[in-house]
XYZ file of C-alpha atoms in Angstrom:
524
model
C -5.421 49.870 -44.669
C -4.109 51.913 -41.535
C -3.153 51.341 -38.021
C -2.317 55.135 -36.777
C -2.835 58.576 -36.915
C -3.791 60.131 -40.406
C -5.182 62.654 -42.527
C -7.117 61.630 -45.687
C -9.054 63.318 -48.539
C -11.478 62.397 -50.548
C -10.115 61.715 -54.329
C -12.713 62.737 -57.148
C -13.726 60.048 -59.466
C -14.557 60.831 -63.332
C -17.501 58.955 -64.725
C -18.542 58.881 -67.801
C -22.245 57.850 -69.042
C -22.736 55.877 -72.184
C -26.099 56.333 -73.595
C -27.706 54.117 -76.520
C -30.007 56.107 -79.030
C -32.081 54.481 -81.491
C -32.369 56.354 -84.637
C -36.365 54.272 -85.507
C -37.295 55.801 -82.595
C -35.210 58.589 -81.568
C -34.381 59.139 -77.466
C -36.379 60.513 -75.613
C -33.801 61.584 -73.005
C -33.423 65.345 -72.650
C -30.355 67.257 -73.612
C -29.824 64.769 -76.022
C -28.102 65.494 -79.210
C -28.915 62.238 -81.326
C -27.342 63.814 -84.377
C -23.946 63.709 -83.023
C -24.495 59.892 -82.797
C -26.364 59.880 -86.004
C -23.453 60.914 -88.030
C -20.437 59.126 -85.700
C -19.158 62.596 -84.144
C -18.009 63.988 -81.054
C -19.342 67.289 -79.479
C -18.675 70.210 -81.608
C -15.231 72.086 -81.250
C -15.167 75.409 -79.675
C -14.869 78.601 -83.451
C -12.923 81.086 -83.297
C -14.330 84.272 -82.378
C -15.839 85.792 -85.765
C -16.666 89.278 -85.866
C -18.686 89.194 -89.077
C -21.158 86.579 -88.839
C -22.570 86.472 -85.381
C -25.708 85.742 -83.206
C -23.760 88.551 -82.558
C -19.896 86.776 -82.846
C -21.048 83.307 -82.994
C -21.510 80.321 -86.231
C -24.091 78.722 -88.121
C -25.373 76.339 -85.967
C -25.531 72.470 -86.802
C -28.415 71.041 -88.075
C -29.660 69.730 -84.951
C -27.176 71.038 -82.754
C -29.846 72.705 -81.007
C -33.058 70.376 -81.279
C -34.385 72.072 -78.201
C -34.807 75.549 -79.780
C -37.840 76.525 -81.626
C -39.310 79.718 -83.078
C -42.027 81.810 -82.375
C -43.525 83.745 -85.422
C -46.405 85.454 -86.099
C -47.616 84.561 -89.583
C -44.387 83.960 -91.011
C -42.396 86.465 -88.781
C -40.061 84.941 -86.146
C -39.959 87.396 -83.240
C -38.635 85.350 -80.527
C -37.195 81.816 -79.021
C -38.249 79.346 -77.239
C -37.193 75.976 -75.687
C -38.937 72.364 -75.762
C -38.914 71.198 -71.968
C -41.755 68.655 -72.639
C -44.148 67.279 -75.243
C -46.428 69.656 -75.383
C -44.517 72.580 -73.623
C -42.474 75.422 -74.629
C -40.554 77.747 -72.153
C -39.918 81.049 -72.991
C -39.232 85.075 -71.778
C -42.444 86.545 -70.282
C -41.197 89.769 -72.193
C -41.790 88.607 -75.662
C -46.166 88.113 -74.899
C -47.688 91.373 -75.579
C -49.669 92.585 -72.137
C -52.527 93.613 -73.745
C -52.837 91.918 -76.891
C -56.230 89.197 -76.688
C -55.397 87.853 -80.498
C -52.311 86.941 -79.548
C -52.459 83.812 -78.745
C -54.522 82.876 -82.025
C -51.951 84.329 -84.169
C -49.049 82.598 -82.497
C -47.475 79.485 -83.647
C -44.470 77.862 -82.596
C -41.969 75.919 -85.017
C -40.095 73.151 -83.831
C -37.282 71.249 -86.210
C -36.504 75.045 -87.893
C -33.290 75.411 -88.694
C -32.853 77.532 -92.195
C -36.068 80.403 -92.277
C -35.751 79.949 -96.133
C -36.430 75.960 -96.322
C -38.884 73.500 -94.829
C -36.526 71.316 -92.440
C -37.411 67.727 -92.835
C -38.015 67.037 -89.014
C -40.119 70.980 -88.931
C -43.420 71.082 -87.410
C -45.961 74.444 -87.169
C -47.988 74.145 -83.827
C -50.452 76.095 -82.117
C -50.711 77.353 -78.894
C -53.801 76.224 -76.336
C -52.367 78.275 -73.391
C -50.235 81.420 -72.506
C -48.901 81.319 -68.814
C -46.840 84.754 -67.926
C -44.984 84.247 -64.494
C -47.356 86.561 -62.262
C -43.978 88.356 -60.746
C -42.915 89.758 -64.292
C -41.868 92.965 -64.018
C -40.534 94.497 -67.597
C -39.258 97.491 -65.767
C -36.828 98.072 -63.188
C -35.128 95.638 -63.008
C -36.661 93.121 -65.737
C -37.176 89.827 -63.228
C -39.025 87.015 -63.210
C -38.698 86.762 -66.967
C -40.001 83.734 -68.210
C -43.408 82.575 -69.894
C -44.772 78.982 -70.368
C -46.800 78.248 -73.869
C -48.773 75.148 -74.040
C -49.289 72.956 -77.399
C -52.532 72.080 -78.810
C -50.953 68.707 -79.788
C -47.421 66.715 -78.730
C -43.950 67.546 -80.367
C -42.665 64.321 -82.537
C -39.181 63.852 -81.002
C -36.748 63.021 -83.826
C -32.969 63.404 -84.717
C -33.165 67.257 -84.831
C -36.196 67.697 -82.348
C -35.469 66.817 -78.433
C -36.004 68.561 -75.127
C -33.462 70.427 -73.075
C -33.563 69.064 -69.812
C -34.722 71.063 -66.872
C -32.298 72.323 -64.411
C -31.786 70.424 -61.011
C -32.690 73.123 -58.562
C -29.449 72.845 -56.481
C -27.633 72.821 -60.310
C -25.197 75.045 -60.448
C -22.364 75.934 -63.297
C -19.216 77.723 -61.923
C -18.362 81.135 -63.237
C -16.269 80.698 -66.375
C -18.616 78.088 -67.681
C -18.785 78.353 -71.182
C -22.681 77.541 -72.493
C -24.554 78.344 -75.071
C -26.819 80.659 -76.998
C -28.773 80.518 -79.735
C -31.224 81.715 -82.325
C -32.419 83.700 -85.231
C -31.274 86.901 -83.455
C -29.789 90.083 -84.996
C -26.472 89.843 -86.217
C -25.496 92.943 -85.105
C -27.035 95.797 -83.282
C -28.913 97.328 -85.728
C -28.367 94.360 -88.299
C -30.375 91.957 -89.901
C -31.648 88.804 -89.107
C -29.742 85.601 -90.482
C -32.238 82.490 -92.064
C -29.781 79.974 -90.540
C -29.976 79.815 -86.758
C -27.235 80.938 -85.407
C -25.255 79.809 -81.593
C -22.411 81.205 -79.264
C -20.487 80.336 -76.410
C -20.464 82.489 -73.328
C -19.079 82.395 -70.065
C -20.980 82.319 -67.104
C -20.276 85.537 -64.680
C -20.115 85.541 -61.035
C -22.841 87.221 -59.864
C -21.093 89.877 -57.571
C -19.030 90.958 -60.871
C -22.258 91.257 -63.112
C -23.886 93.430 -59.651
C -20.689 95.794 -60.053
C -21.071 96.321 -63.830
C -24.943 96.907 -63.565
C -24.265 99.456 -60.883
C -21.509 101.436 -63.068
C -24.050 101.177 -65.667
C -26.545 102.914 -63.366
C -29.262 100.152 -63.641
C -31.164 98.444 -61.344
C -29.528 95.460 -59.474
C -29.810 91.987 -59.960
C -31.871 89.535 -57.950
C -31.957 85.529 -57.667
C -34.271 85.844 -60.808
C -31.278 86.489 -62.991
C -27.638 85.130 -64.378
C -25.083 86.674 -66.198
C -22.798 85.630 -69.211
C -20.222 87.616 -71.294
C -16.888 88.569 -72.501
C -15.645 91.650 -70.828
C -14.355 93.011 -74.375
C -17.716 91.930 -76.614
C -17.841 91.013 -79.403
C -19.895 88.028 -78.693
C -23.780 88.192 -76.910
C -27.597 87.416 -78.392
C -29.003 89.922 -79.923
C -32.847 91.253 -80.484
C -34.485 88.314 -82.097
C -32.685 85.838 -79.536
C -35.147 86.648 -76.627
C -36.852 83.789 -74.899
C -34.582 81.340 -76.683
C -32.284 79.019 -74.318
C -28.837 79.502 -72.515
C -27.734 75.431 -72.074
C -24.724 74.418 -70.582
C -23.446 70.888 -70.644
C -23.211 68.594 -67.599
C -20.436 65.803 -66.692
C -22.588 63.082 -68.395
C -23.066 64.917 -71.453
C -26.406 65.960 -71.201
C -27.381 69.747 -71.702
C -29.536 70.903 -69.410
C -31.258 74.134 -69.603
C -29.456 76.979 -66.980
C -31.570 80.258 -69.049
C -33.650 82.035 -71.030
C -32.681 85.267 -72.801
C -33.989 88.303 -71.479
C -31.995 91.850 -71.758
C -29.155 93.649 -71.662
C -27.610 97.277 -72.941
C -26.862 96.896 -76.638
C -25.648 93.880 -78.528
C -22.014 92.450 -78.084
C -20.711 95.522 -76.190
C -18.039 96.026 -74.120
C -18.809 96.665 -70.309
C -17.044 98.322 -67.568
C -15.469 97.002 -64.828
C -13.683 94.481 -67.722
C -10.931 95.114 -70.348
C -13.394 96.840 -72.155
C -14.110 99.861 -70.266
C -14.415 103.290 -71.378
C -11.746 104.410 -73.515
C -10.893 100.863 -74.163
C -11.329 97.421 -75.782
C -12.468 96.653 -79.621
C -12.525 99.949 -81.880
C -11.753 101.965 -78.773
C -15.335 102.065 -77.356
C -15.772 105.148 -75.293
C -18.428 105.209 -72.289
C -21.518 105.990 -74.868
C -20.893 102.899 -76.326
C -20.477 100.913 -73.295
C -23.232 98.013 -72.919
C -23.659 95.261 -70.401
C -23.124 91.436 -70.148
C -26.176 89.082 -71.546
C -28.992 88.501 -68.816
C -30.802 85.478 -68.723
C -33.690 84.292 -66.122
C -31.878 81.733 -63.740
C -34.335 78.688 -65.012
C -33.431 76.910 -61.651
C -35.493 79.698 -59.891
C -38.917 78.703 -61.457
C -39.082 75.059 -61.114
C -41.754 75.003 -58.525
C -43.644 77.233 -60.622
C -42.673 75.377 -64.344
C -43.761 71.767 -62.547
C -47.440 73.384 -61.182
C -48.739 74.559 -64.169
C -47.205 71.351 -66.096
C -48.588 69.265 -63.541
C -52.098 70.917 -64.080
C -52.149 70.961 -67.890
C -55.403 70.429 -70.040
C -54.344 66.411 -69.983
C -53.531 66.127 -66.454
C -51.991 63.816 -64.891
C -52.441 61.580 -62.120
C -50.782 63.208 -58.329
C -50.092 58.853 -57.599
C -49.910 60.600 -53.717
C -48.667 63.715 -52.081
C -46.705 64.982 -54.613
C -46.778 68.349 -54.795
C -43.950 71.650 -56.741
C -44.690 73.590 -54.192
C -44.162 71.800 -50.826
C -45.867 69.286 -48.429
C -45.047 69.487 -44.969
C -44.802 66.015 -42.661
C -44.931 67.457 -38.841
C -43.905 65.574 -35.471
C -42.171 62.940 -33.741
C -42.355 60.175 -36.675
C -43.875 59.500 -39.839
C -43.856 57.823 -43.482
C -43.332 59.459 -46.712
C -44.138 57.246 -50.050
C -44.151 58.273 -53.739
C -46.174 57.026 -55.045
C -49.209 55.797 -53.420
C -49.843 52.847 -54.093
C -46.723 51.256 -54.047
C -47.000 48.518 -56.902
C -47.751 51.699 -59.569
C -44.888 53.328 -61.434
C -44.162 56.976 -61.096
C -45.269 59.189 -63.882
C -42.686 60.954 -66.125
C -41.874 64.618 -65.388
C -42.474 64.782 -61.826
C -41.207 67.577 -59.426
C -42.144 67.088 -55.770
C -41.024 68.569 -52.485
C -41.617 67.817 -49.116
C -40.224 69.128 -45.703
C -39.972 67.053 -42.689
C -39.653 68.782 -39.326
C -39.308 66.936 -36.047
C -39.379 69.297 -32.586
C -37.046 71.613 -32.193
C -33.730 70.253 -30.674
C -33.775 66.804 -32.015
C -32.304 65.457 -35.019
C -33.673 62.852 -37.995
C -33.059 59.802 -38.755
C -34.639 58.604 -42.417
C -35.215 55.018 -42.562
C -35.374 53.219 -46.028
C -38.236 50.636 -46.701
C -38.528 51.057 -50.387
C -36.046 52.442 -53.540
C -36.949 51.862 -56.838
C -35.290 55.129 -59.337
C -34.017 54.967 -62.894
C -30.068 53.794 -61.692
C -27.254 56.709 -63.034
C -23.616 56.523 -61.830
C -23.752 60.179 -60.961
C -27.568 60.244 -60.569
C -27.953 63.061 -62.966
C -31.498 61.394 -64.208
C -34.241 60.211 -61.654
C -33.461 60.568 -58.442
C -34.147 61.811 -54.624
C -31.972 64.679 -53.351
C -31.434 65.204 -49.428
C -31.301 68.687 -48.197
C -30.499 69.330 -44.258
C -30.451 72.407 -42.214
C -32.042 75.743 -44.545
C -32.123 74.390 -48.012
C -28.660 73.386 -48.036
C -27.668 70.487 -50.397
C -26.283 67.369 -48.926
C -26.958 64.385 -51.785
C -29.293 62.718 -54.529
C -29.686 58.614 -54.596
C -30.870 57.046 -57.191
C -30.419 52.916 -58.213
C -32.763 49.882 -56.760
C -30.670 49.462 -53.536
C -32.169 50.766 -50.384
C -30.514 53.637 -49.327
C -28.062 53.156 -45.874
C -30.450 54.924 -42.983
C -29.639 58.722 -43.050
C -28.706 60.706 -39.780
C -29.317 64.725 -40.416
C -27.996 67.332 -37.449
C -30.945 69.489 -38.123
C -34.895 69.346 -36.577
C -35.735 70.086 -40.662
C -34.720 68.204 -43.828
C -36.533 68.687 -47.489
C -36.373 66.189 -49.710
C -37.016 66.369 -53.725
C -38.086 64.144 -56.322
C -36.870 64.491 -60.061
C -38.223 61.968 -62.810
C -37.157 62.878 -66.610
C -38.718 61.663 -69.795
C -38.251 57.701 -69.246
C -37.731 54.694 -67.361
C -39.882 55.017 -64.365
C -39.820 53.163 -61.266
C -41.713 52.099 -58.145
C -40.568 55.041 -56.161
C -39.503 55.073 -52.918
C -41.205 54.804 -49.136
C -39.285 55.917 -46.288
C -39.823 56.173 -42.049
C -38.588 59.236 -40.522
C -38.048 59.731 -36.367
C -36.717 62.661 -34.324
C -34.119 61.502 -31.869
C -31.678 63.226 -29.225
C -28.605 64.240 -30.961
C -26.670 62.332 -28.088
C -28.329 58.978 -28.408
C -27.380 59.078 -32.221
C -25.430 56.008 -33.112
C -22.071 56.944 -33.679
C -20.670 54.359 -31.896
C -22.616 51.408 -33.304
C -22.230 48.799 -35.773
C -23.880 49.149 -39.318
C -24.284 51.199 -42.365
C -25.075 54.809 -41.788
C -24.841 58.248 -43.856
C -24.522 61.338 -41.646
C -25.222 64.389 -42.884
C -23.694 67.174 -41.195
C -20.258 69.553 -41.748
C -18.071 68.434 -38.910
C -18.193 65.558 -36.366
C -17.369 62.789 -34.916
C -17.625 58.888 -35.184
C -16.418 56.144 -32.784
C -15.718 52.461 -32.873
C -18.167 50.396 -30.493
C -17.926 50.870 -26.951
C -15.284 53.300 -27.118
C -13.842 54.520 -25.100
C -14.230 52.075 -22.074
C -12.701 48.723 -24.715
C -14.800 45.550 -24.345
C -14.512 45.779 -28.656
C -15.967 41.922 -28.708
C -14.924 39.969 -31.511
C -15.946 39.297 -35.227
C -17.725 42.548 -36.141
C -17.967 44.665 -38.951
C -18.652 48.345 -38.694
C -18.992 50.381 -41.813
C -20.200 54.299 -41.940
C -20.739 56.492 -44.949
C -19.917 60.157 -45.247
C -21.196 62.634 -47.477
C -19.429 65.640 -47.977
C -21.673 68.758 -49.876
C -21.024 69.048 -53.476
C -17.860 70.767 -53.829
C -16.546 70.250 -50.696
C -13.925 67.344 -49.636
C -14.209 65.259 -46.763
C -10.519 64.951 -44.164
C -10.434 62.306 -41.009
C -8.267 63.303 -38.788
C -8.011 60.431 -36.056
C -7.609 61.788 -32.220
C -7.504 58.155 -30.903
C -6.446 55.325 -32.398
C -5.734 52.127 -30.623
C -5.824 48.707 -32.665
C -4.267 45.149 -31.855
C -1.392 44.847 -34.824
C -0.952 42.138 -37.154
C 0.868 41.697 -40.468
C 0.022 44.329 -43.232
C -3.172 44.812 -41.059
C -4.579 41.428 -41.150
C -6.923 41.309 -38.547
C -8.470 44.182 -36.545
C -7.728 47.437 -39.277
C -9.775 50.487 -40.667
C -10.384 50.920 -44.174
C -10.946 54.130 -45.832
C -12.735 54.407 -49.622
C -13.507 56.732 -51.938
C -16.812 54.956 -53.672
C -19.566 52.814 -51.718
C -18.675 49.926 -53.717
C -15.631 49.894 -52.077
C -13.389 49.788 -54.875
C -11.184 52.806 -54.319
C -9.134 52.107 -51.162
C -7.444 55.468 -50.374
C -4.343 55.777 -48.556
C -2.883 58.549 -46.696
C -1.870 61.244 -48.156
């Protein structure tokens, strides 16, 4: 507690999720590794760089260390990867579906639970495919975007130990450059190599995107759009290879879950080294001279096609019941006021799987205040599972809630917030029902007593009545600020005027750094 003039920030807190798996029924969770729990260890440790055996430069994978990856072979051919993202749906690269080729989908299987080519894995299972979905923006040439393909079952995947889903992407997730995720497969083990019968993986770090732009364009290659991500060592020695297309790029969140940031797509050569790194011509491993130089691994940015993934899931051969307006794509809620529920009606349980966007615009010039009436989401400390996630002005990420407790009433600085609804694989909830109203920015309650969230960059916030006094007795104001995800939120107090008492007694102002008000912060 504080009685004068001060600057604060916001400390970070660590959380850490504990998660329960039972091995008679495995989890259903995605990103899930049960067979690190299975056999009492920890996540893997980081190889050493081997350049021998490699995916190109990686190890033999775990059994189970990947229990999202599956195969796609013709006959008994693998060609490509793939990557369980539901029951009875595989994502993969558009590029690896022949254009033209109308048997293809009645010679294609996919094999879930593979691990070693030569051996039946205990948890493997052959499946056919019903359906073939090629993103309608593919373009294999010039630059290669939009690379991704959805394959529908004929019957479900049986989860197990060494069979689970990668969890999709959030679609404000991102991984900082330097990330290290990973790759895998039955690629190539070198350039013009073999394949390996044990699936191999690799880690990679994730490139800023302005770097990988510059080494395309010294490459002479078409540029990179939002379609795309890039991940690499400047030097090689380390990449997927042919083989790994389609197969998954996963990188690990804060809670432990690995969610699903790409799919393999292209690049120039296998494990070479690029310019514009240590690598460049004339340099790096073996002395690699320009001929020889290659680029980093490109992946499709899965995060880019989640509207699209959650349509054609959402309109599968079982289908699925809408419970409302739910919709990938977007519903719009126009004018002065208005309710928003999910789902309709309100004693029924959201479905599993869901992806739904809406956008609520009030006239231009006011602002939005979003009124609570119902909250019922799977509870996470960091809401990494079910959840609602707020977005104000153009698409620009402000929070997710998640929990049973009503949400404090949210003011947003903007005549336009969208607002997105994530379910995973389990424990559903009664949704959520809401009231929105546009309202002069001026009249906004800044200086009133209660719990509120503002949204917004910069601003202001005032005790009651200020600044004329008449602060009448026994009251209890509390606000909540949300500052964008990684950003950090600093008061700085222009007035300050409070009737002292001993080690702030009586009238104070208390700053925390969690809404349970556990964290008191003090200046720094």
């Amino acid at each position: 507690m504080f009685n004068g003039h001060s600057i604060l920030r916001e400390r970070t807190r660590r959380y850490i999720d504990y998660g329960i798996l039972d091995f008679e029924v495995p989890a259903a969770k995605c990103g899930s590794r049960p067979f690190e729990e299975f056999a009492g260890i920890g996540p893997l440790p980081s190889a050493p760089v081997n350049f021998v055996s490699r995916i190109v430069g990686g190890r033999n994978s775990e059994p189970g260390g990947q229990p999202w990856q599956v195969s796609l072979k013709r006959g008994s051919a693998h060609f490509c990867g793939g990557t369980i993202i539901d029951t009875r749906w595989v994502l993969t690269a558009a590029h690896c579906i022949p254009p033209r080729d109308r048997n293809f989908e009645k010679t294609l299987s996919v094999v879930v639970g593979e691990y070693d080519m030569e051996t039946s894995d205990d948890e493997e299972q052959t499946l056919r495919v019903s359906r073939v979905i090629v993103h309608p923006k593919f373009r294999p040439l010039n630059p290669v975007n939009n690379d991704v393909a959805l394959l529908e079952l004929t019957k479900d995947i049986v989860y197990g130990v060494m069979v689970q889903p990668a969890c999709l992407p959030y679609q404000d997730e991102e991984f900082l450059a330097g990330t290290l995720c990973t790759v895998s497969g039955w690629g190539k083990l070198q350039e013009e190599g073999e394949m390996p019968s044990i699936r191999q993986e690799v880690s990679l770090p994730l490139l800023d995107p302005e770097l990988c732009a510059r080494v395309l364009a010294a490459m002479h290659l078409p540029a990179m759009d939002r379609t795309m991500l890039c991940a690499g060592f400047p030097n090689g020695g380390r990449d997927a290879c042919q083989g790994d297309s389609g197969g998954p790029l996963v990188c690990q969140r804060p809670s432990g879950a690995w969610s699903l940031h790409g799919v393999v797509s292209w690049g120039v050569g296998c494990a070479r080294g690029w310019a514009g790194g240590a690598g460049g011509a004339g340099g790096g491993p073996g002395g690699r001279d320009a001929t020889r130089q290659g680029t980093p691994g490109i992946f499709a940015r899965v995060a880019n096609f989640l509207p699209w993934i959650q349509q054609h899931m959402d309109g599968g051969s079982r289908g699925r019941s809408n419970l409302g307006n739910c919709n990938a794509t977007g519903v719009v809620l126009t004018g002065e006021s208005g309710t928003l529920a999910y789902p309709v009606p309100d004693n029924t349980t959201y479905p599993d799987n869901t992806f739904c966007v809406w956008t609520v615009q009030v006239p231009a010039g006011k602002s939005i205040v979003l009124t609570f009436t119902r909250f019922d989401l799977e509870p996470h400390v960091s809401c990494e599972l079910d959840h609602l996630a707020v977005y104000t002005d153009i698409d620009v990420y402000s929070g997710r809630f998640c929990g049973t407790s009503l949400p404090v009433p949210i003011v947003i600085h903007s005549n336009q917030t969208t607002l997105k609804f994530v379910s995973d694989k389990s424990t559903g909830g009664r949704g959520f029902a809401l009231h929105f109203a546009a309202v002069d920015p001026s009249s906004l309650p800044f200086s009133g007593c209660g719990s509120l969230a503002v949204l917004r960059r910069e601003g202001e916030l005032q005790s009651l009545n200020y600044p004329r006094g008449g602060r009448p007795g026994g009251v209890t104001c509390r606000w909540l600020l949300h500052a964008p995800r990684g950003k950090r939120l600093q008061l700085r107090f222009t007035d300050f005027e409070l009737g002292s008492s001993p080690n702030c007694t009586y009238d104070y102002v208390a700053v925390y750094g969690d809404v349970e008000r556990t964290l008191q912060l003090v200046p720094d």
